Amino acid sequence: MNKQSISFEPFVPFGTKLREQTVPLGNAIPVGAEILQQTADKLTIRVPECGGGVLLTGLRGKVGNADWNLANWLAMDVNYPQPEQFALTLCVGVYRYDQMPEKEAPYFGMLAGVFPNYKTRISLGFSELACKNGFLPRTPGKLKTVCAGLPITPDEISALYIGARACHVPQVIELSNLFLSDEEPDYPMPQVKMVDELGQWTQKDWPGKMHSVKEMVQTLNEELSKPSLPPIEHRNKWGGNLNMKLTDGTGFYATYKDGNGKWWIVDPEGYAYFVMGLEMVAPGSSSVVNEWRDSYTWLPEKGGEYAEAWSEMHGDPNQARRVAYSEDVDFAKINLIRAYGKAWEHKWADLTISRLNAWGINNVGVSGSPLTRIMNSPLGKYCQYPCFHFVGAYPRTKVSVFRDFPDVFSKEYEEESSKFAACLEPIKDIPFIVGYFMTNEPEWAFIEDLEISEMLLAHPEHLVTKDVFIEFIQGRYADIESFNQAWNLKLDSFADLLTPIPEARKLSKAARCDLDAFSHIMIEQYIKVPALKCKEVDPNHLNFGMRYPYIAYANQTAGHQYLDVFDVNDYRYDPKEYINWIGSLVNMPVMVSEFHHGSLDRGLPVTGIRGVRTQEERGVAYRYYVERGASTDYFVGSVYFMFSDQPVLCNNYQENYNIGFVDICQMPHREITDAVRETAIRVYNVHAGKASNYDHKPDIIPLNAC
């Protein structure tokens, strides 16, 4: 391995915000970190609560007196000596030679999760600088890692930033062994036992932590024999409110706008149905074993009593979450087998159905779909709970415009859309399915300031959508001369637009205007083609669309007219203004298919995408979010993500968030489940305008997750 060490001595305090995949948490401006120790080999910094870090500048492609063009990897060792035992989100960003770091965000940024008090090697493969994926592959020792920004090459880099996000306390970070290499580095891991025999984190204690298998078994059996709360009253089998009859019903779920301008979903019998959903309602919470094997206090034999707790996942390392292979063990299942024996699955279903009915949950997301039971949820064996459905793998073309955005005007896209829509055939007559999602969080939509038509023009290949763009431009300009003048170009003909034009938005105001208009056309076509084909196959169910990670600009709502409900995954604390803005753009019902709030006080080192101070505040946050949304004309419900806390050593998507309604031992976090019940009882009156929404703001803390 050819290794080029980079000295820490020239780094200086500096604060900047990285481009991020999630909606920015707030307006806190990072400042330079305080340098506590600085030698060539080691740098210790204290990052203030607002976030910040250090910066190293240099010549183009020669930052740190190393030749970046001869390397394929950047790596460093990171230790986070955190006495409160929560994880660090390390921020690493690079600047391009033509940027001004004091005025701009890094051109490309990476966020990597690091366990507290666990020295971890963090790496960045330079192939990731092409921005073809928003998630980085798992490497030993680290937590979830994401990247965002625009494509850059190693020889364009002129500055390196290292720091941390905003946090509720100052953070000390120890950095060492910063280097470039031509080969992927190795990943040494401390020998620390981090998970006990129940699947709980060994490094921390908290109220409600189970201290023995016997205690856990006794507690679960007591609740199964005597439910703690009765079910919510006046609900029918479809989850509708028997006190609010709105239509005659169609036999399937439908949308309805009342005389006061309020949008609703109605159940198959015509009763008001406000979605109080909970995603991934399943008995499992699988944890990656692969590189973490020595970190478990105990693991079961693969062929013994707990054989069904073992599983494997095979995936495409170049797509989505970048999972090539993982070997997993599920302590949630192990604990259920311990409590209920061979009948564990049926007893779990009985316990869970009782809990859902008491909490007021009337939808189990896609985990209840008969064709897409996430984690093999057995709920469908014992009841028919209202749910959603994923159609299948969203249609793509062999050559994409950018990431997973297809060549949307090609014949290939139309043909793939027909195959995609055919996947609805088996579920089209099932009435307890509320509707379907066409996909989840398209990768291209994670870049906030993306102009998809600009990526089209920069593409090196001849795409059909480029031909349509040329026709579009010819319709806006009389001749090539007037186009050249407007765009500050010197083309001989419109056909020259087939030659790649990078960063076309910078050419002129007219270029920005034209590109924005064509992006709308592209996104509309992206939705229209598969949506129409889905409706041909399945006219019964509601199309909820794309589950976008967020709506950052109006063009992302293009094509909404081909959907029945506009859906978005929305991680924030107060959705009211956001829902009203989206509703004003689409003039149709709006649903949130993912949101959550986690805390750091109960057994896991990461809050999740949004954080609050305590478990009590998780309940406050739930009520505030759902009822504020319900007070708008457009909001028809939400699906909370997710039923179970994630495992300490991460699932195969590299996540270990405290976001569940139950923990690894199946014990409910009563603070949030009691709050959900309160909202379920009153949310219909809130949406109808007969009651004011819950208005106690949660005590938030900055997220410490990717």
XYZ file of C-alpha atoms in Angstrom:
706
model
C 0.000 0.000 0.000
C 1.350 3.412 -0.979
C 0.590 5.627 2.032
C 0.993 9.415 2.117
C 0.752 10.820 5.654
C -0.757 14.263 6.177
C 0.392 16.365 9.121
C -2.167 17.854 11.516
C 0.076 20.830 12.323
C -1.188 23.182 9.551
C -4.894 22.755 10.451
C -6.588 25.914 11.745
C -9.944 26.441 13.508
C -12.806 26.822 11.029
C -16.579 26.450 10.984
C -18.770 25.454 8.065
C -21.981 23.617 7.254
C -21.781 20.535 5.084
C -24.378 19.755 2.475
C -26.668 17.182 4.046
C -29.202 14.617 2.935
C -31.657 15.509 5.672
C -33.417 18.844 6.016
C -31.145 21.205 8.004
C -31.971 21.201 11.698
C -31.623 24.918 12.361
C -29.715 28.091 11.693
C -26.844 27.644 14.153
C -23.670 28.860 12.476
C -20.634 26.619 13.159
C -17.467 28.275 14.402
C -13.886 27.171 14.605
C -13.097 24.413 17.066
C -10.760 25.007 19.983
C -7.500 23.134 19.444
C -6.491 21.297 22.636
C -3.536 19.333 21.287
C -1.777 19.630 17.935
C 1.170 17.633 16.658
C 1.980 16.175 13.273
C 0.438 12.848 14.308
C -2.468 13.903 16.499
C -5.069 16.649 16.761
C -7.511 17.008 19.659
C -10.270 19.584 19.282
C -13.214 20.798 21.328
C -16.211 21.586 19.123
C -18.703 24.099 20.576
C -22.413 23.358 20.818
C -23.114 25.196 17.556
C -20.765 22.856 15.687
C -17.481 23.501 13.953
C -14.079 22.110 13.178
C -10.714 22.678 11.555
C -9.512 23.394 8.018
C -6.434 22.520 6.003
C -5.837 24.453 2.760
C -3.300 23.877 0.039
C -2.534 23.870 -3.642
C -4.994 22.260 -6.011
C -4.700 18.481 -5.663
C -1.798 18.884 -3.217
C -3.515 19.540 0.104
C -1.303 18.509 3.012
C 1.696 18.284 0.656
C 0.323 14.989 -0.647
C -0.522 14.107 -4.222
C -4.258 13.433 -4.140
C -4.293 12.409 -7.789
C -2.091 9.395 -6.978
C -4.399 8.203 -4.200
C -7.718 6.377 -4.049
C -8.550 6.695 -0.335
C -8.543 9.230 2.478
C -8.447 7.772 5.999
C -8.041 8.813 9.614
C -8.490 7.377 13.101
C -11.140 8.972 15.295
C -11.742 8.617 19.029
C -14.684 10.257 20.795
C -14.103 10.292 24.573
C -17.733 10.993 25.446
C -18.644 10.408 29.121
C -22.389 10.622 28.394
C -22.063 7.699 25.976
C -23.612 8.903 22.744
C -22.255 8.764 19.210
C -20.432 11.391 17.183
C -21.304 12.424 13.661
C -17.948 13.266 12.134
C -18.103 15.836 9.325
C -15.553 15.649 6.517
C -15.734 18.069 3.592
C -13.579 19.009 0.627
C -13.474 22.304 -1.269
C -12.888 22.806 -4.967
C -10.075 25.067 -6.177
C -12.460 27.826 -7.342
C -14.363 28.074 -4.032
C -14.006 30.525 -1.164
C -14.244 28.408 2.021
C -15.143 31.399 4.195
C -18.265 32.025 2.083
C -19.289 28.598 0.783
C -20.070 25.102 1.976
C -17.688 22.311 0.950
C -18.291 21.078 -2.591
C -18.578 17.507 -1.319
C -19.197 16.314 2.235
C -19.317 13.064 4.198
C -21.000 12.407 7.547
C -19.797 9.327 9.439
C -21.064 7.909 12.736
C -18.524 7.001 15.431
C -19.221 5.100 18.675
C -18.235 6.874 21.903
C -14.956 5.732 23.470
C -14.292 3.410 20.554
C -11.333 4.289 18.309
C -12.559 3.936 14.737
C -10.911 4.209 11.345
C -12.978 6.352 8.989
C -12.277 6.214 5.269
C -13.494 7.814 2.058
C -12.976 6.052 -1.255
C -12.390 8.586 -4.002
C -14.832 6.764 -6.280
C -17.526 8.219 -4.003
C -16.567 11.740 -5.097
C -18.607 11.135 -8.265
C -21.744 11.382 -6.086
C -23.426 8.397 -7.685
C -24.871 7.322 -4.335
C -25.863 9.104 -1.154
C -24.854 6.245 1.152
C -21.377 4.837 1.702
C -20.678 1.119 2.209
C -20.285 -0.263 5.728
C -16.729 -0.622 6.966
C -15.717 -2.253 10.281
C -16.313 -0.212 13.408
C -18.206 2.775 12.064
C -21.903 3.615 12.090
C -24.033 4.906 9.210
C -22.221 7.097 6.696
C -23.763 9.358 4.060
C -22.455 11.855 1.557
C -23.909 14.815 -0.255
C -22.737 17.477 -2.642
C -21.643 17.666 -6.241
C -19.131 15.586 -8.223
C -15.481 16.506 -7.730
C -12.175 14.867 -8.663
C -9.178 14.478 -6.308
C -7.013 16.841 -8.349
C -9.623 19.613 -7.937
C -9.490 19.551 -4.120
C -7.912 22.599 -2.466
C -9.044 22.302 1.168
C -10.037 19.634 3.702
C -12.474 20.280 6.565
C -12.935 18.019 9.603
C -15.398 18.739 12.374
C -18.727 17.924 13.962
C -22.355 18.971 13.819
C -24.158 21.052 16.389
C -24.771 19.165 19.639
C -26.491 19.765 22.988
C -23.062 19.722 24.670
C -19.531 20.608 23.507
C -17.713 17.666 21.931
C -14.074 16.602 22.227
C -12.685 14.711 19.233
C -9.301 13.021 18.991
C -7.962 12.669 15.435
C -4.855 10.722 14.483
C -3.130 8.964 11.576
C -4.479 11.095 8.711
C -3.317 9.696 5.384
C -3.966 9.058 1.706
C -3.471 5.657 0.152
C -3.770 3.934 -3.200
C -5.498 0.911 -1.595
C -8.375 0.607 0.852
C -6.956 0.721 4.385
C -7.489 -1.938 7.018
C -9.857 -1.310 9.923
C -8.481 -2.219 13.376
C -11.208 -2.558 16.012
C -10.960 -2.351 19.834
C -11.769 -5.583 21.645
C -14.756 -4.411 23.712
C -17.879 -6.396 24.664
C -20.708 -4.035 23.743
C -23.879 -6.191 23.725
C -25.208 -8.309 26.597
C -27.118 -11.603 26.359
C -30.440 -9.732 25.945
C -29.141 -7.568 23.099
C -28.770 -4.467 25.291
C -25.852 -2.022 25.326
C -23.368 -2.970 28.042
C -21.749 0.474 28.345
C -24.788 2.245 29.755
C -27.594 1.827 32.296
C -31.079 3.377 32.165
C -34.539 3.126 33.786
C -36.325 0.038 32.514
C -33.211 -1.857 31.439
C -33.719 -5.589 31.924
C -31.135 -7.115 34.241
C -31.871 -10.780 33.612
C -33.637 -13.125 31.223
C -35.971 -14.090 34.083
C -37.069 -10.483 34.644
C -37.767 -9.984 30.927
C -39.742 -13.248 30.583
C -41.893 -12.494 33.630
C -42.717 -8.961 32.458
C -43.765 -10.057 28.947
C -45.985 -12.855 30.214
C -47.714 -10.596 32.722
C -48.720 -8.121 29.997
C -49.904 -10.886 27.664
C -52.233 -12.228 30.360
C -53.544 -8.798 31.331
C -53.437 -5.954 28.738
C -52.593 -2.607 30.300
C -55.137 -0.501 28.356
C -58.445 -1.072 26.517
C -58.705 -0.448 22.764
C -59.691 2.986 21.418
C -63.484 3.252 21.191
C -65.655 3.854 18.119
C -63.259 2.339 15.559
C -64.331 -0.171 12.919
C -62.285 -2.995 11.388
C -60.964 -0.605 8.740
C -59.592 1.787 11.378
C -62.251 4.381 10.583
C -64.064 6.582 13.086
C -67.660 5.379 13.560
C -68.651 8.840 14.783
C -67.799 10.448 11.418
C -69.641 9.110 8.369
C -68.539 11.166 5.358
C -69.556 9.185 2.237
C -71.435 6.058 1.234
C -68.146 4.229 0.709
C -66.749 2.546 -2.388
C -65.473 -0.724 -0.932
C -61.929 0.703 -0.947
C -60.212 3.623 0.723
C -60.786 6.923 -1.082
C -60.126 10.655 -0.712
C -62.792 13.217 0.138
C -62.898 17.004 0.489
C -65.582 18.277 2.832
C -67.586 21.490 2.609
C -65.076 23.323 4.798
C -62.213 22.580 2.431
C -60.731 19.826 4.615
C -59.217 16.816 2.887
C -59.895 13.354 4.326
C -59.324 9.717 3.582
C -62.484 7.657 3.983
C -62.488 3.926 4.699
C -64.274 1.362 2.479
C -67.551 2.043 4.305
C -67.256 5.841 4.038
C -66.136 6.624 7.605
C -63.393 9.195 8.220
C -60.001 7.522 8.359
C -57.101 9.599 9.667
C -53.901 7.588 9.233
C -52.302 6.828 12.602
C -49.655 4.520 11.219
C -46.668 2.659 12.622
C -44.052 1.236 10.270
C -42.202 -2.082 10.424
C -44.491 -3.703 12.973
C -42.531 -6.920 13.235
C -41.039 -9.051 16.013
C -37.469 -8.570 14.873
C -34.600 -6.119 15.094
C -31.697 -7.803 13.334
C -28.156 -6.815 14.209
C -25.093 -7.193 11.996
C -22.625 -9.839 13.186
C -19.942 -9.841 10.443
C -17.171 -7.574 11.764
C -18.786 -7.136 15.191
C -18.685 -10.826 16.226
C -16.175 -10.276 19.047
C -18.231 -7.386 20.441
C -21.135 -9.621 21.546
C -21.064 -11.069 25.062
C -23.010 -14.092 23.784
C -24.238 -15.392 20.439
C -26.527 -18.412 19.970
C -25.647 -21.470 17.940
C -26.953 -21.297 14.407
C -28.638 -24.682 14.501
C -30.025 -24.683 17.988
C -33.077 -23.348 19.803
C -32.630 -19.887 18.310
C -31.858 -20.914 14.744
C -34.612 -18.707 13.288
C -32.961 -15.651 14.858
C -30.150 -15.946 12.296
C -30.444 -14.525 8.782
C -28.385 -13.270 5.870
C -28.832 -10.334 3.535
C -27.446 -10.105 0.015
C -27.653 -6.869 -1.909
C -26.127 -4.701 -4.602
C -23.144 -2.769 -3.193
C -23.586 -0.159 -5.914
C -27.233 0.660 -5.189
C -29.241 2.285 -2.408
C -27.828 1.384 1.031
C -24.732 -0.328 -0.444
C -25.158 -3.684 1.295
C -23.246 -6.482 -0.420
C -23.700 -9.046 2.348
C -24.503 -9.159 6.025
C -24.880 -11.953 8.554
C -27.451 -10.934 11.147
C -28.727 -12.085 14.516
C -32.033 -10.955 16.022
C -32.087 -10.549 19.814
C -35.712 -9.385 19.729
C -36.721 -12.796 18.374
C -34.401 -14.549 20.801
C -36.091 -12.775 23.701
C -39.554 -13.701 22.404
C -38.528 -17.353 22.101
C -37.218 -17.180 25.658
C -40.555 -15.773 26.848
C -43.069 -17.768 24.787
C -41.298 -20.861 23.491
C -42.385 -22.448 20.215
C -45.620 -20.417 20.212
C -43.680 -17.141 20.336
C -44.897 -15.843 16.976
C -48.610 -16.229 17.714
C -48.220 -14.824 21.226
C -46.217 -11.868 19.916
C -49.013 -11.147 17.432
C -51.654 -11.322 20.186
C -49.620 -9.016 22.404
C -48.898 -6.583 19.575
C -52.464 -6.407 18.245
C -53.653 -5.639 21.767
C -51.045 -2.914 22.066
C -51.800 -1.353 18.669
C -55.519 -1.192 19.406
C -54.830 0.401 22.800
C -52.363 2.917 21.387
C -54.773 3.954 18.623
C -52.653 2.715 15.725
C -54.891 2.030 12.697
C -52.253 1.285 10.047
C -49.101 -0.852 10.027
C -47.432 0.736 7.010
C -45.899 -1.498 4.383
C -45.002 -4.093 7.035
C -48.601 -5.370 6.880
C -48.847 -5.708 3.108
C -49.428 -9.334 2.067
C -46.639 -9.069 -0.511
C -44.133 -6.865 1.285
C -44.083 -7.972 4.909
C -41.007 -6.241 6.192
C -38.854 -8.574 8.297
C -41.455 -11.333 7.774
C -43.970 -9.756 10.121
C -46.497 -12.416 11.162
C -49.318 -9.909 11.761
C -50.976 -10.860 8.492
C -51.326 -14.473 9.640
C -53.543 -13.490 12.538
C -55.418 -10.371 11.447
C -56.055 -8.043 8.520
C -54.762 -4.672 9.626
C -55.004 -1.625 7.330
C -51.678 -1.115 5.604
C -49.807 0.229 2.584
C -47.985 -1.528 -0.231
C -44.776 -0.972 -2.184
C -45.264 -1.641 -5.884
C -41.749 -2.927 -6.538
C -38.404 -1.745 -7.878
C -39.079 1.624 -9.517
C -38.488 1.604 -13.283
C -34.997 2.538 -14.395
C -33.122 2.733 -17.664
C -29.741 1.213 -18.442
C -28.283 4.716 -18.626
C -29.552 7.155 -16.014
C -29.518 10.934 -16.138
C -28.162 11.155 -12.581
C -28.101 8.494 -9.868
C -31.469 6.708 -10.199
C -33.228 9.318 -12.363
C -34.023 7.508 -15.635
C -34.028 8.581 -19.260
C -37.701 9.405 -18.787
C -38.665 10.066 -22.417
C -37.188 6.826 -23.699
C -39.177 3.839 -24.913
C -37.202 1.783 -22.412
C -38.671 3.776 -19.527
C -42.189 3.209 -20.785
C -41.578 -0.527 -21.137
C -40.039 -0.801 -17.675
C -42.992 1.138 -16.254
C -45.399 -1.410 -17.709
C -43.499 -4.247 -16.008
C -43.468 -2.236 -12.789
C -47.224 -1.611 -12.801
C -47.964 -5.288 -13.418
C -46.709 -5.960 -9.867
C -50.007 -4.486 -8.586
C -52.097 -7.253 -10.110
C -52.023 -9.545 -7.017
C -53.213 -6.844 -4.595
C -55.702 -4.851 -6.662
C -58.774 -6.425 -5.058
C -57.615 -6.425 -1.410
C -59.703 -3.810 0.420
C -57.670 -3.434 3.636
C -54.730 -2.016 1.657
C -55.187 1.759 1.850
C -52.938 2.461 -1.107
C -49.480 2.016 -2.548
C -46.177 3.838 -2.734
C -44.350 3.735 -6.038
C -40.930 4.011 -4.382
C -39.114 5.328 -1.322
C -36.715 8.271 -1.205
C -35.276 8.361 -4.736
C -31.535 8.904 -4.553
C -31.515 11.839 -6.971
C -33.883 13.780 -4.681
C -31.441 13.904 -1.757
C -29.526 16.890 -3.164
C -31.290 20.047 -2.078
C -30.084 22.364 -4.848
C -30.109 19.804 -7.651
C -31.311 20.911 -11.088
C -31.955 17.623 -12.843
C -31.944 19.216 -16.304
C -28.466 20.598 -15.603
C -27.290 17.053 -14.901
C -28.905 16.019 -18.189
C -26.912 18.605 -20.143
C -23.694 17.550 -18.403
C -24.268 13.877 -19.216
C -21.709 12.453 -21.675
C -24.137 10.125 -23.477
C -26.870 10.760 -26.026
C -30.099 10.285 -24.092
C -33.595 10.462 -25.545
C -34.448 13.100 -22.958
C -31.676 15.281 -24.450
C -33.475 15.158 -27.789
C -36.664 16.322 -26.062
C -34.708 19.117 -24.393
C -33.453 20.306 -27.770
C -37.041 20.386 -29.069
C -38.024 22.331 -25.956
C -35.268 24.917 -26.534
C -36.115 25.250 -30.219
C -39.675 26.038 -29.183
C -38.439 28.871 -26.938
C -35.885 30.462 -29.279
C -36.320 31.503 -32.903
C -32.806 30.494 -33.948
C -29.429 29.431 -32.625
C -28.161 33.030 -32.568
C -30.835 34.209 -30.145
C -30.246 31.123 -27.983
C -26.479 31.705 -27.921
C -27.002 35.305 -26.891
C -29.389 34.323 -24.081
C -27.187 31.521 -22.749
C -23.741 33.094 -23.428
C -22.762 30.214 -25.719
C -21.237 29.898 -29.185
C -22.928 26.820 -30.639
C -23.163 26.214 -34.367
C -26.544 24.479 -34.096
C -29.041 23.230 -31.527
C -27.657 19.741 -32.107
C -24.485 20.879 -30.331
C -26.480 20.630 -27.093
C -25.798 16.891 -27.309
C -22.200 17.710 -26.367
C -21.881 17.830 -22.543
C -22.231 21.266 -20.949
C -21.207 21.226 -17.259
C -22.711 23.599 -14.699
C -25.066 25.182 -17.224
C -26.894 27.197 -14.547
C -23.845 29.440 -14.273
C -24.108 30.538 -17.907
C -26.880 33.136 -17.559
C -30.210 34.053 -16.003
C -31.978 32.748 -19.124
C -30.171 29.426 -18.790
C -31.344 29.102 -15.189
C -34.916 29.897 -16.214
C -34.946 27.415 -19.100
C -33.348 24.669 -17.053
C -35.850 25.151 -14.250
C -38.739 24.875 -16.714
C -37.380 21.702 -18.284
C -36.670 20.117 -14.899
C -40.392 20.460 -14.209
C -41.127 18.662 -17.477
C -38.642 15.881 -16.670
C -39.979 15.278 -13.164
C -43.568 15.328 -14.386
C -42.711 12.682 -16.977
C -40.875 10.708 -14.286
C -44.132 10.462 -12.308
C -46.656 10.387 -15.131
C -45.477 7.340 -17.063
C -45.511 4.753 -14.239
C -48.441 6.360 -12.392
C -50.788 6.069 -15.366
C -49.784 2.472 -15.925
C -50.314 1.674 -12.233
C -53.816 3.116 -12.376
C -54.606 0.982 -15.441
C -53.681 -2.178 -13.532
C -55.137 -1.153 -10.172
C -57.931 1.444 -10.288
C -59.052 0.577 -6.746
C -56.220 1.721 -4.518
C -54.878 5.192 -3.830
C -51.491 6.105 -5.300
C -49.460 7.853 -2.585
C -46.472 8.514 -4.818
C -42.771 8.682 -4.098
C -42.079 9.141 -0.372
C -39.620 11.900 -1.250
C -37.006 12.502 1.498
C -38.170 16.123 1.523
C -39.526 18.759 -0.832
C -36.788 21.353 -1.205
C -38.175 23.199 -4.236
C -41.495 23.456 -6.055
C -40.434 21.360 -9.065
C -40.346 18.261 -6.858
C -44.135 18.349 -6.798
C -44.337 18.116 -10.596
C -46.563 15.256 -11.701
C -48.718 15.383 -8.570
C -51.850 15.425 -10.731
C -51.210 11.759 -11.525
C -51.304 10.809 -7.816
C -54.203 10.528 -5.366
C -52.354 11.678 -2.252
C -49.064 13.566 -2.178
C -46.785 11.815 0.261
C -43.426 12.817 1.746
C -41.067 11.527 4.436
C -40.750 14.511 6.726
C -38.327 14.640 9.629
C -38.946 17.843 11.542
C -40.602 18.979 14.751
C -43.439 21.150 13.453
C -44.847 20.196 10.027
C -47.640 22.765 9.870
C -46.034 25.428 7.682
C -44.417 22.772 5.486
C -47.676 20.859 4.951
C -49.500 24.083 4.104
C -46.792 24.997 1.592
C -46.908 21.603 -0.121
C -50.713 21.649 -0.034
C -50.777 25.050 -1.705
C -48.622 23.653 -4.534
C -50.578 20.444 -5.129
C -54.131 21.234 -3.894
C -54.660 17.658 -2.779
C -54.374 15.610 0.428
C -50.882 15.314 1.905
C -49.563 12.460 4.052
C -46.270 11.906 5.856
C -44.997 8.344 5.464
C -42.006 8.655 7.803
C -41.127 10.757 10.815
C -39.709 10.100 14.256
C -38.038 11.626 17.289
C -35.482 9.787 19.405
C -33.505 10.515 22.543
C -30.244 9.432 24.170
C -31.486 8.443 27.621
C -32.517 4.838 27.032
C -30.064 2.317 25.718
C -28.865 3.495 22.310
C -26.153 5.973 21.245
C -28.046 7.738 18.446
C -31.205 9.851 18.532
C -32.395 9.117 15.040
C -33.056 11.758 12.397
C -34.598 14.132 14.941
C -33.704 14.322 18.610
C -35.361 15.356 21.870
C -33.961 15.401 25.371
C -35.870 12.542 27.077
C -38.408 9.779 26.536
C -41.091 12.073 27.955
C -40.214 14.599 25.278
C -40.603 11.913 22.608
C -44.269 11.743 23.622
C -44.554 15.526 23.549
C -42.890 15.621 20.124
C -45.284 13.010 18.704
C -48.389 14.865 19.846
C -47.062 18.227 18.700
C -46.116 16.907 15.270
C -49.270 14.960 14.437
C -51.770 17.425 15.859
C -50.077 20.465 14.318
C -50.226 18.664 10.982
C -53.848 17.686 11.579
C -54.807 21.320 12.109
C -54.151 22.017 8.394
C -56.683 21.434 5.606
C -54.407 19.010 3.735
C -52.935 16.608 6.307
C -54.600 13.168 6.244
C -52.248 11.352 8.567
C -48.781 9.974 9.119
C -46.814 6.767 9.598
C -44.293 6.789 12.428
C -40.965 5.090 11.762
C -40.715 2.606 13.517
C -42.146 -0.074 15.851
C -38.885 -1.364 17.383
C -35.730 0.329 18.523
C -32.794 -0.536 16.304
C -29.958 -2.777 17.546
C -26.892 -1.433 19.349
C -24.410 -2.606 16.718
C -26.588 -1.464 13.838
C -28.893 -3.163 11.384
C -27.636 -3.867 7.893
C -28.485 -0.272 6.944
C -25.940 0.913 9.560
C -28.566 2.447 11.856
C -28.870 2.122 15.658
C -31.497 4.684 16.631
C -33.667 4.991 19.742
C -36.847 5.565 17.698
C -39.058 2.596 18.556
C -42.270 2.181 20.500
C -40.650 -0.925 22.049
C -37.063 -1.803 22.916
C -34.997 -4.909 22.130
C -36.725 -6.756 25.000
C -40.174 -5.817 23.612
C -40.800 -3.410 26.502
C -42.884 -0.386 25.442
C -41.578 3.132 25.882
C -44.775 4.130 27.687
C -44.015 7.828 27.479
C -44.548 7.850 23.723
C -47.219 5.135 23.470
C -49.422 6.916 26.031
C -49.027 10.134 24.045
C -50.006 8.385 20.804
C -53.219 7.193 22.450
C -54.098 10.732 23.537
C -53.661 12.026 19.997
C -55.604 9.104 18.487
C -58.598 9.962 20.682
C -58.767 13.623 19.685
C -57.129 13.934 16.244
C -60.391 13.717 14.250
C -61.803 16.715 16.068
C -58.535 18.583 15.574
C -58.620 17.987 11.834
C -62.304 18.885 11.612
C -61.588 22.183 13.364
C -63.637 21.253 16.440
C -60.655 21.142 18.808
C -57.357 22.985 19.015
C -54.157 21.065 18.424
C -51.774 20.063 21.201
C -49.416 23.031 21.410
C -46.635 22.099 23.843
C -43.325 22.328 21.976
C -40.825 19.538 22.654
C -37.442 20.117 24.257
C -35.276 19.379 21.242
C -31.601 18.535 20.950
C -29.602 18.427 17.706
C -29.636 15.074 15.966
C -26.485 13.001 16.267
C -27.334 10.684 13.373
C -26.674 10.428 9.677
